Coordinates of C-alpha atoms in Angstrom, one line a residue:
Chain T
M1 CA -13.5 111.2 -51.7
L2 CA -12.8 111.8 -48.0
S3 CA -13.2 115.4 -47.1
R4 CA -10.7 117.3 -44.9
N5 CA -13.5 118.0 -42.3
Q6 CA -14.6 114.3 -42.3
A7 CA -11.1 113.3 -41.8
K8 CA -10.4 116.0 -39.1
H9 CA -13.7 114.8 -37.3
I10 CA -12.7 111.1 -37.2
Q11 CA -9.2 111.9 -35.9
S12 CA -10.7 114.1 -33.2
L13 CA -12.7 111.0 -31.7
K14 CA -9.2 109.8 -30.5
L15 CA -9.4 112.3 -27.7
P16 CA -11.9 111.8 -24.7
K17 CA -13.1 115.3 -24.9
F18 CA -14.2 115.1 -28.5
R19 CA -15.8 111.9 -28.0
R20 CA -17.8 113.4 -25.2
E21 CA -18.6 116.4 -27.1
H22 CA -19.7 114.6 -30.4
G23 CA -21.1 111.7 -28.6
Q24 CA -19.3 109.3 -30.8
F25 CA -16.6 106.8 -31.0
V26 CA -14.5 104.9 -33.6
A27 CA -14.7 101.1 -34.4
E28 CA -12.4 99.4 -36.7
G29 CA -11.5 96.4 -38.6
V30 CA -13.6 93.6 -40.4
K31 CA -14.6 91.5 -37.2
L32 CA -15.6 94.4 -35.1
A33 CA -17.5 96.4 -37.9
E34 CA -19.5 93.1 -38.7
E35 CA -20.3 92.4 -34.9
M36 CA -21.4 96.2 -34.6
L37 CA -23.7 95.8 -37.7
E38 CA -25.4 92.8 -35.8
S39 CA -25.7 94.8 -32.6
S40 CA -27.9 97.5 -31.0
F41 CA -25.4 100.2 -31.4
R42 CA -26.3 103.2 -33.7
I43 CA -23.8 103.7 -36.4
A44 CA -23.5 107.0 -37.4
E45 CA -21.2 106.3 -40.7
V46 CA -19.2 103.9 -42.4
F47 CA -16.0 104.4 -44.1
C48 CA -14.9 101.4 -46.1
M49 CA -12.7 99.9 -48.7
E50 CA -14.6 98.2 -52.0
S51 CA -13.8 94.6 -50.8
W52 CA -15.7 95.2 -47.6
L53 CA -18.5 97.2 -49.2
K54 CA -19.2 94.5 -51.8
K55 CA -19.9 92.1 -48.9
N56 CA -21.9 94.4 -46.8
E57 CA -23.6 96.9 -48.8
A58 CA -26.9 95.2 -48.6
A59 CA -26.9 95.2 -44.7
L60 CA -26.1 98.9 -44.8
V61 CA -28.7 99.8 -47.3
R62 CA -31.3 97.7 -45.4
K63 CA -30.4 99.4 -42.1
G64 CA -30.3 102.8 -43.7
I65 CA -26.5 103.3 -42.5
R66 CA -24.8 106.1 -44.5
F67 CA -21.5 104.9 -45.9
Q68 CA -18.8 106.1 -48.2
E69 CA -16.0 104.1 -50.1
V70 CA -12.6 105.2 -49.3
D71 CA -9.2 103.9 -50.8
E72 CA -6.3 102.5 -48.7
T73 CA -4.5 105.8 -48.5
E74 CA -7.9 107.5 -47.3
L75 CA -8.2 104.6 -44.7
E76 CA -4.7 104.9 -43.3
R77 CA -5.4 108.7 -42.8
I78 CA -8.4 108.2 -40.5
S79 CA -7.4 105.1 -39.0
Q80 CA -5.9 104.6 -35.4
M81 CA -4.9 101.1 -36.1
V82 CA -1.3 100.2 -37.0
T83 CA -2.5 98.1 -39.8
P84 CA -6.0 99.4 -41.1
N85 CA -8.5 96.6 -41.8
E86 CA -10.9 97.6 -44.6
V87 CA -13.7 99.2 -42.5
L88 CA -13.7 102.2 -39.9
M89 CA -17.2 102.9 -38.2
V90 CA -18.2 106.2 -36.4
V91 CA -20.6 104.9 -33.8
E92 CA -22.8 106.6 -31.5
I93 CA -22.3 106.4 -27.9
P94 CA -25.2 105.0 -26.2
E95 CA -27.0 106.8 -23.4
E96 CA -26.7 105.0 -20.0
Q97 CA -29.7 103.9 -18.3
Q98 CA -28.9 103.2 -14.8
D99 CA -31.6 103.9 -12.6
D100 CA -33.2 100.5 -12.9
L101 CA -30.1 98.5 -12.9
H102 CA -30.9 94.8 -12.5
L103 CA -28.3 92.6 -11.1
P104 CA -27.4 89.4 -12.8
D105 CA -26.0 86.4 -11.0
L106 CA -22.5 87.6 -11.6
T107 CA -21.3 91.4 -11.9
L108 CA -18.1 92.8 -12.0
F109 CA -17.2 96.3 -10.5
L110 CA -14.1 97.8 -11.8
D111 CA -12.4 100.1 -9.5
Q112 CA -9.9 102.5 -11.5
I113 CA -8.7 100.1 -14.0
Q114 CA -6.5 102.4 -15.9
D115 CA -4.9 100.5 -18.8
P116 CA -7.1 100.7 -21.8
G117 CA -5.8 97.1 -22.9
N118 CA -6.8 95.5 -19.5
L119 CA -10.2 97.1 -19.4
G120 CA -10.8 95.9 -22.9
T121 CA -9.7 92.5 -22.0
I122 CA -11.8 92.2 -18.9
I123 CA -14.9 93.0 -20.9
R124 CA -13.8 90.2 -23.4
T125 CA -13.5 87.8 -20.5
A126 CA -16.6 89.0 -19.1
D127 CA -18.4 88.0 -22.4
W128 CA -16.7 84.4 -22.4
F129 CA -17.9 83.7 -18.8
G130 CA -21.4 84.9 -19.3
I131 CA -21.1 88.0 -16.9
G132 CA -24.1 90.1 -17.7
L133 CA -22.8 93.6 -16.1
V134 CA -19.7 95.3 -15.9
V135 CA -19.8 98.4 -13.6
C136 CA -16.8 100.9 -14.2
S137 CA -15.9 103.4 -11.5
P138 CA -15.3 107.1 -12.9
G139 CA -11.5 106.5 -12.5
C140 CA -11.5 103.6 -15.1
A141 CA -9.8 104.2 -18.5
D142 CA -12.6 105.6 -21.2
L143 CA -14.7 102.7 -22.3
Y144 CA -14.7 104.2 -25.8
N145 CA -11.0 104.9 -26.1
P146 CA -9.8 103.1 -29.4
K147 CA -7.6 100.7 -27.5
V148 CA -10.5 99.7 -25.1
I149 CA -12.8 99.1 -28.1
Q150 CA -10.2 97.0 -30.1
S151 CA -9.2 94.7 -27.4
T152 CA -12.8 93.9 -26.4
M153 CA -12.6 91.9 -29.8
G154 CA -16.3 92.8 -30.5
S155 CA -17.4 92.0 -26.9
I156 CA -18.3 95.4 -26.5
T157 CA -21.6 94.7 -28.5
R158 CA -22.6 91.9 -26.1
V159 CA -21.5 92.8 -22.6
K160 CA -23.5 95.7 -20.7
V161 CA -20.9 98.3 -19.3
V162 CA -22.1 101.1 -17.3
E163 CA -20.2 103.7 -15.1
C164 CA -21.2 104.2 -11.6
D165 CA -19.5 105.6 -8.4
G166 CA -18.2 102.7 -6.3
Q167 CA -19.9 103.4 -2.8
E168 CA -23.2 104.4 -4.7
F169 CA -23.1 101.1 -6.6
L170 CA -21.8 98.7 -3.8
A171 CA -24.0 100.3 -1.5
R172 CA -27.2 99.3 -3.8
A173 CA -25.8 96.0 -4.8
S174 CA -25.1 94.7 -1.2
V175 CA -28.8 94.7 -0.6
Q176 CA -29.3 92.0 -3.2
A177 CA -25.9 90.6 -3.6
V178 CA -22.6 89.4 -1.7
V179 CA -19.8 91.7 -2.5
Y180 CA -16.5 90.1 -3.1
G181 CA -13.1 92.0 -3.2
A182 CA -10.0 90.7 -4.9
V183 CA -7.2 91.5 -2.5
A184 CA -3.6 90.1 -2.2
G185 CA -3.9 87.5 0.4
G186 CA -7.6 87.2 0.4
Q187 CA -9.6 84.1 1.2
D188 CA -8.2 81.2 -1.0
I189 CA -10.7 81.2 -4.1
Y190 CA -10.1 77.5 -4.7
Q191 CA -11.9 76.8 -1.0
L192 CA -14.3 79.7 -1.1
E193 CA -18.0 78.7 -1.0
V194 CA -19.7 81.1 -3.3
S195 CA -23.0 82.8 -3.0
F196 CA -25.2 84.1 -6.0
P197 CA -26.1 86.9 -6.9
A198 CA -22.2 88.0 -6.6
V199 CA -20.5 91.1 -7.4
V200 CA -16.9 90.9 -7.8
V201 CA -14.5 94.2 -7.1
I202 CA -11.5 94.3 -9.1
G203 CA -9.1 97.2 -7.9
N204 CA -6.5 99.5 -9.7
E205 CA -3.5 97.9 -11.3
S206 CA -1.1 99.2 -8.8
Q207 CA -3.1 100.5 -5.8
G208 CA -5.6 97.8 -5.6
I209 CA -9.2 98.4 -4.3
S210 CA -9.9 102.1 -3.1
K211 CA -9.8 102.3 0.9
D212 CA -13.1 103.7 0.9
L213 CA -14.8 100.8 -0.8
F214 CA -13.6 98.3 2.0
P215 CA -16.6 98.6 4.4
L216 CA -18.8 97.7 1.4
I217 CA -17.0 94.5 0.8
N218 CA -18.4 91.2 2.4
E219 CA -15.5 88.8 1.5
Q220 CA -12.1 89.5 0.5
I221 CA -10.8 86.9 -1.9
G222 CA -7.5 86.1 -3.5
I223 CA -5.7 83.7 -5.9
P224 CA -3.2 81.4 -4.1
R225 CA 0.4 82.1 -5.1
F226 CA 2.7 79.1 -5.9
S227 CA 5.8 80.8 -5.6
A228 CA 7.6 82.5 -3.1
K229 CA 8.8 85.7 -4.7
A230 CA 6.3 86.7 -7.2
E231 CA 4.6 89.9 -6.6
S232 CA 1.3 90.2 -8.4
L233 CA -0.8 89.2 -11.4
N234 CA -1.9 91.4 -14.3
A235 CA -5.5 92.9 -13.4
A236 CA -7.2 91.5 -16.6
V237 CA -5.4 87.9 -15.8
A238 CA -6.7 88.2 -12.0
T239 CA -10.1 88.9 -13.2
A240 CA -10.4 86.1 -15.6
V241 CA -9.0 83.5 -13.1
I242 CA -11.6 84.7 -10.4
C243 CA -14.5 84.8 -13.0
S244 CA -13.3 81.2 -13.9
E245 CA -13.4 79.8 -10.4
F246 CA -17.0 81.6 -9.7
R247 CA -18.5 80.0 -13.1
R248 CA -16.7 76.5 -12.1
K249 CA -18.7 76.6 -8.9
A250 CA -22.1 78.0 -10.0
Chain P
M1 CA 27.4 113.5 -19.1
L2 CA 26.0 110.9 -21.6
S3 CA 27.8 110.6 -24.7
R4 CA 26.2 110.5 -28.4
N5 CA 27.6 107.1 -28.7
Q6 CA 26.2 105.7 -25.5
A7 CA 22.7 107.2 -26.3
K8 CA 23.0 105.7 -29.7
H9 CA 24.0 102.4 -28.7
I10 CA 21.0 102.3 -26.0
Q11 CA 18.4 103.3 -28.7
S12 CA 19.8 100.7 -31.0
L13 CA 18.6 98.1 -28.4
K14 CA 15.1 98.7 -29.4
L15 CA 15.5 96.7 -32.4
P16 CA 15.8 92.8 -32.3
K17 CA 18.8 93.0 -34.9
F18 CA 21.1 95.0 -32.5
R19 CA 20.0 93.1 -29.3
R20 CA 21.1 90.0 -31.2
E21 CA 24.3 91.9 -32.4
H22 CA 25.2 93.1 -29.0
G23 CA 23.8 90.4 -27.0
Q24 CA 22.2 92.9 -24.8
F25 CA 18.8 94.2 -23.9
V26 CA 17.3 97.3 -21.9
A27 CA 15.6 96.8 -18.4
E28 CA 13.9 100.1 -16.8
G29 CA 12.3 101.4 -13.9
V30 CA 12.9 101.3 -10.0
K31 CA 11.1 97.9 -9.6
L32 CA 12.6 95.9 -12.3
A33 CA 16.3 97.3 -11.9
E34 CA 16.0 96.3 -8.1
E35 CA 15.0 92.6 -9.2
M36 CA 17.7 92.9 -12.0
L37 CA 20.5 93.6 -9.2
E38 CA 19.1 90.5 -7.2
S39 CA 19.2 88.4 -10.1
S40 CA 21.5 86.2 -12.0
F41 CA 21.6 88.5 -14.9
R42 CA 24.7 90.1 -15.9
I43 CA 24.3 93.9 -15.9
A44 CA 26.6 95.6 -18.4
E45 CA 25.9 99.3 -17.4
V46 CA 23.5 101.4 -15.2
F47 CA 22.1 104.8 -16.2
C48 CA 20.4 106.3 -13.3
M49 CA 19.2 109.5 -11.6
E50 CA 20.6 110.6 -8.4
S51 CA 17.7 109.6 -6.5
W52 CA 18.2 106.1 -7.3
L53 CA 21.8 106.1 -7.2
K54 CA 21.7 107.2 -3.6
K55 CA 19.8 104.1 -2.7
N56 CA 21.6 101.7 -4.8
E57 CA 25.2 102.8 -5.1
A58 CA 26.6 100.6 -2.3
A59 CA 25.1 97.5 -4.3
L60 CA 26.6 98.5 -7.6
V61 CA 30.2 99.1 -6.0
R62 CA 30.0 95.8 -4.4
K63 CA 28.9 94.0 -7.6
G64 CA 31.4 95.9 -9.6
I65 CA 28.6 97.0 -11.9
R66 CA 29.4 100.1 -14.1
F67 CA 27.1 103.1 -13.8
Q68 CA 26.6 106.5 -14.8
E69 CA 24.4 109.3 -13.1
V70 CA 22.2 111.1 -15.7
D71 CA 19.8 114.0 -15.3
E72 CA 15.9 113.6 -16.3
T73 CA 16.5 114.9 -19.9
E74 CA 19.3 112.4 -20.6
L75 CA 17.2 109.4 -19.4
E76 CA 14.0 110.7 -21.5
R77 CA 16.4 110.4 -24.4
I78 CA 17.5 106.9 -23.8
S79 CA 14.5 105.6 -22.5
Q80 CA 11.8 103.4 -24.1
M81 CA 9.1 104.1 -21.5
V82 CA 6.3 106.7 -21.8
T83 CA 7.1 107.9 -18.4
P84 CA 10.9 107.1 -17.5
N85 CA 11.3 106.2 -14.0
E86 CA 15.0 107.1 -12.6
V87 CA 17.1 103.9 -13.9
L88 CA 17.9 102.2 -17.2
M89 CA 19.9 99.3 -17.3
V90 CA 21.8 97.6 -20.1
V91 CA 21.8 93.8 -19.3
E92 CA 23.5 90.8 -21.1
I93 CA 21.2 88.4 -22.7
P94 CA 22.3 85.0 -21.2
E95 CA 23.3 82.2 -22.9
E96 CA 20.9 79.2 -23.4
Q97 CA 21.8 76.0 -22.2
Q98 CA 19.2 73.7 -23.4
D99 CA 20.6 70.1 -23.9
D100 CA 19.9 69.0 -20.4
L101 CA 16.6 70.5 -20.3
H102 CA 14.9 69.2 -17.3
L103 CA 11.0 69.2 -17.0
P104 CA 9.6 70.4 -13.8
D105 CA 6.0 69.3 -12.9
L106 CA 4.4 71.9 -15.3
T107 CA 5.9 73.5 -18.3
L108 CA 4.2 76.1 -20.7
F109 CA 5.1 75.7 -24.4
L110 CA 4.0 78.7 -26.3
D111 CA 3.5 78.3 -30.1
Q112 CA 4.0 81.8 -31.9
I113 CA 2.7 83.8 -29.4
Q114 CA 3.3 87.2 -31.1
D115 CA 2.1 90.0 -28.9
P116 CA 4.9 91.2 -26.5
G117 CA 2.4 92.2 -24.0
N118 CA 0.8 88.8 -24.0
L119 CA 4.2 87.2 -23.7
G120 CA 5.5 89.2 -21.0
T121 CA 2.0 88.8 -19.0
I122 CA 2.4 85.0 -19.5
I123 CA 5.7 85.0 -18.0
R124 CA 4.4 87.0 -15.1
T125 CA 1.6 84.6 -14.6
A126 CA 3.9 81.7 -14.9
D127 CA 5.9 83.0 -11.9
W128 CA 2.7 83.3 -9.7
F129 CA 1.8 79.8 -10.5
G130 CA 5.3 78.5 -9.8
I131 CA 5.9 77.2 -13.3
G132 CA 9.3 76.5 -13.6
L133 CA 9.8 76.5 -17.3
V134 CA 8.4 78.4 -20.2
V135 CA 9.4 77.2 -23.9
C136 CA 8.9 79.5 -26.5
S137 CA 8.8 78.6 -30.4
P138 CA 11.2 80.5 -32.5
G139 CA 7.8 82.2 -33.9
C140 CA 7.2 83.8 -30.5
A141 CA 7.8 87.6 -30.0
D142 CA 11.4 88.4 -29.1
L143 CA 11.8 87.8 -25.3
Y144 CA 14.0 90.9 -24.9
N145 CA 11.6 93.1 -26.7
P146 CA 11.2 96.1 -24.1
K147 CA 7.5 95.5 -24.0
V148 CA 8.0 91.8 -23.2
I149 CA 10.5 92.6 -20.3
Q150 CA 8.4 95.4 -19.0
S151 CA 5.1 93.3 -18.9
T152 CA 6.9 90.6 -17.0
M153 CA 7.1 93.1 -14.0
G154 CA 10.4 91.6 -13.0
S155 CA 9.3 87.9 -13.5
I156 CA 11.7 87.5 -16.2
T157 CA 14.3 87.2 -13.5
R158 CA 12.7 84.1 -11.8
V159 CA 11.1 82.1 -14.6
K160 CA 13.5 80.2 -16.8
V161 CA 12.3 80.8 -20.5
V162 CA 14.1 79.1 -23.4
E163 CA 13.5 79.0 -27.0
C164 CA 13.0 75.6 -28.9
D165 CA 11.5 74.3 -31.9
G166 CA 7.9 72.8 -31.3
Q167 CA 8.2 69.4 -32.8
E168 CA 11.7 68.9 -31.3
F169 CA 10.8 70.1 -27.6
L170 CA 7.3 68.3 -27.7
A171 CA 8.7 65.1 -28.9
R172 CA 11.4 65.2 -26.3
A173 CA 9.0 66.3 -23.5
S174 CA 6.5 63.5 -24.3
V175 CA 8.9 60.9 -23.2
Q176 CA 8.3 62.0 -19.5
A177 CA 5.3 64.2 -19.3
V178 CA 1.7 64.5 -20.6
V179 CA 1.3 67.2 -23.6
Y180 CA -2.1 69.1 -23.0
G181 CA -2.7 71.5 -25.8
A182 CA -5.5 74.4 -25.3
V183 CA -7.8 74.1 -28.2
A184 CA -11.4 75.8 -28.5
G185 CA -13.7 73.1 -27.8
G186 CA -11.1 71.0 -25.9
Q187 CA -12.2 68.6 -23.1
D188 CA -13.6 70.8 -20.3
I189 CA -10.7 71.8 -17.8
Y190 CA -12.9 72.0 -14.9
Q191 CA -13.6 68.1 -15.3
L192 CA -10.2 67.0 -16.5
E193 CA -8.0 64.7 -14.4
V194 CA -4.6 66.1 -14.7
S195 CA -1.3 64.3 -14.9
F196 CA 2.1 65.6 -13.8
P197 CA 4.7 66.3 -15.2
A198 CA 2.5 68.3 -17.5
V199 CA 3.2 70.4 -20.7
V200 CA 0.6 72.9 -21.7
V201 CA 0.7 74.1 -25.3
I202 CA -0.8 77.5 -26.0
G203 CA -1.3 78.6 -29.5
N204 CA -0.9 81.6 -31.5
E205 CA -3.4 84.4 -30.7
S206 CA -5.4 84.4 -33.9
Q207 CA -4.3 81.0 -35.6
G208 CA -4.1 78.8 -32.5
I209 CA -1.7 75.7 -32.2
S210 CA 0.2 75.0 -35.4
K211 CA -1.1 72.0 -37.3
D212 CA 2.3 70.2 -37.3
L213 CA 2.1 70.1 -33.5
F214 CA -1.3 68.2 -33.0
P215 CA 0.3 64.8 -33.7
L216 CA 2.3 65.5 -30.4
I217 CA -0.3 66.4 -28.1
N218 CA -1.7 63.7 -25.8
E219 CA -4.9 65.6 -24.6
Q220 CA -6.9 68.6 -26.2
I221 CA -8.2 70.9 -23.5
G222 CA -10.5 73.9 -23.3
I223 CA -12.0 76.5 -21.0
P224 CA -15.8 76.0 -20.9
R225 CA -17.6 79.1 -22.4
F226 CA -20.7 80.5 -20.5
S227 CA -22.0 82.7 -23.3
A228 CA -23.4 81.8 -26.8
K229 CA -21.7 84.4 -28.8
A230 CA -18.3 85.0 -27.1
E231 CA -15.5 84.1 -29.9
S232 CA -12.3 83.7 -27.9
L233 CA -10.4 84.7 -24.8
N234 CA -7.0 86.6 -24.9
A235 CA -4.2 84.3 -25.0
A236 CA -2.5 85.4 -21.9
V237 CA -5.9 85.3 -20.0
A238 CA -6.5 81.8 -21.3
T239 CA -3.1 80.5 -20.1
A240 CA -3.7 82.0 -16.7
V241 CA -7.1 80.2 -16.4
I242 CA -5.5 76.9 -17.5
C243 CA -2.5 77.4 -15.1
S244 CA -4.9 78.2 -12.3
E245 CA -7.0 75.0 -13.0
F246 CA -3.8 72.6 -13.2
R247 CA -2.5 74.1 -9.8
R248 CA -5.9 73.9 -8.1
K249 CA -5.8 70.1 -9.0
A250 CA -2.0 69.4 -8.2

């Protein structure tokens, strides 16, 4: 039986304030839960239906993870999904270790990506294209927002994501890497000769890259437009097209 | 003063049933409204705040479009947006003319794309890459769903989108065009030699392309994966990467 306090605690994790306070976030659904179990994330507690427990109890016991069986009504009460899916995990937010940040061959720097769906989708895309590091500016959506977590589709367990101030990160990065900035009307990415290690800066959905970061960008790049009137691409879409081009050329 | 019946009518257009019944949908926000005004869509009525009316009254009068000034509270009452933005239009759903469907050099066929955000983002992407025609299977999200309309960011006024059964459309299309299907593990799009006119089939977010369409696909194509464990890309992201590759090679 789920206690009132437990339900209240889990529900509080919808809000960034309580996620910070408790250092925890929620991950839900069969697929994500199984990826969490295999990842290095520390799982505080699992609330799951009998069906899921049957398949995963051995793993939970082996790893010493606390769990509690809940019924459908209880799961609905704590779930943040439209259609709750067998299991909800409370997971510890890992502590960031930034000082020895090693740059892989391709890094994304996200400057104030504000839509949680975009942020999650970008992390999922980074996973596909083997991008080892995603750096978020402090103005990005909260990484542990349930919509971000869900839209990564499990990639959150595989892609390293850290937060860092843009000027600070790009100043450090430019010592080792070429810094590319995605900009409307930038140099045609199809023609571009790419140098690695590379950092690609993606700007805010409506404002683009912050003005104060431009001096730190070595090359402004853009996706050619094939129609006179189209105005822009979705930020996650633009990121994917650029990642694809960089990987094709690597 | 907004009447109760007006508010009720507009609110009913959130639901597909009433959109079909009235043959109308809602388009909101300054940018989209201005694109609608310039498009061939027939606007039934405009509800707007004074600020917007000042700038656009002349155009409304010239085009003989009915309009009504509303205050912020009234706009909030009828709006489907989190943050209502000055103007809401009730727009006529255009009648489809399919029989003489002419295939442009590049066409997308969407097979049961169910997330409205994905559908809207794909239409926006099609606009950018100059894709003249997007064909939706009957199982796709409703094109006039407010989330679809908003996420096209105005591209709905420029991209031709029609609904057609997959087997019927692809059988007709394959007479003139090569039909490519996006499939996990399909032929590497970076290496692919592309023939135009081309039709690219994009499958459902979790199920992929319907089995009954496979016999109509000439070439199965895929986006190379650069990480061992990543499972998939978001459907709108995958579509964009493929469109980009086709355009790069055209």
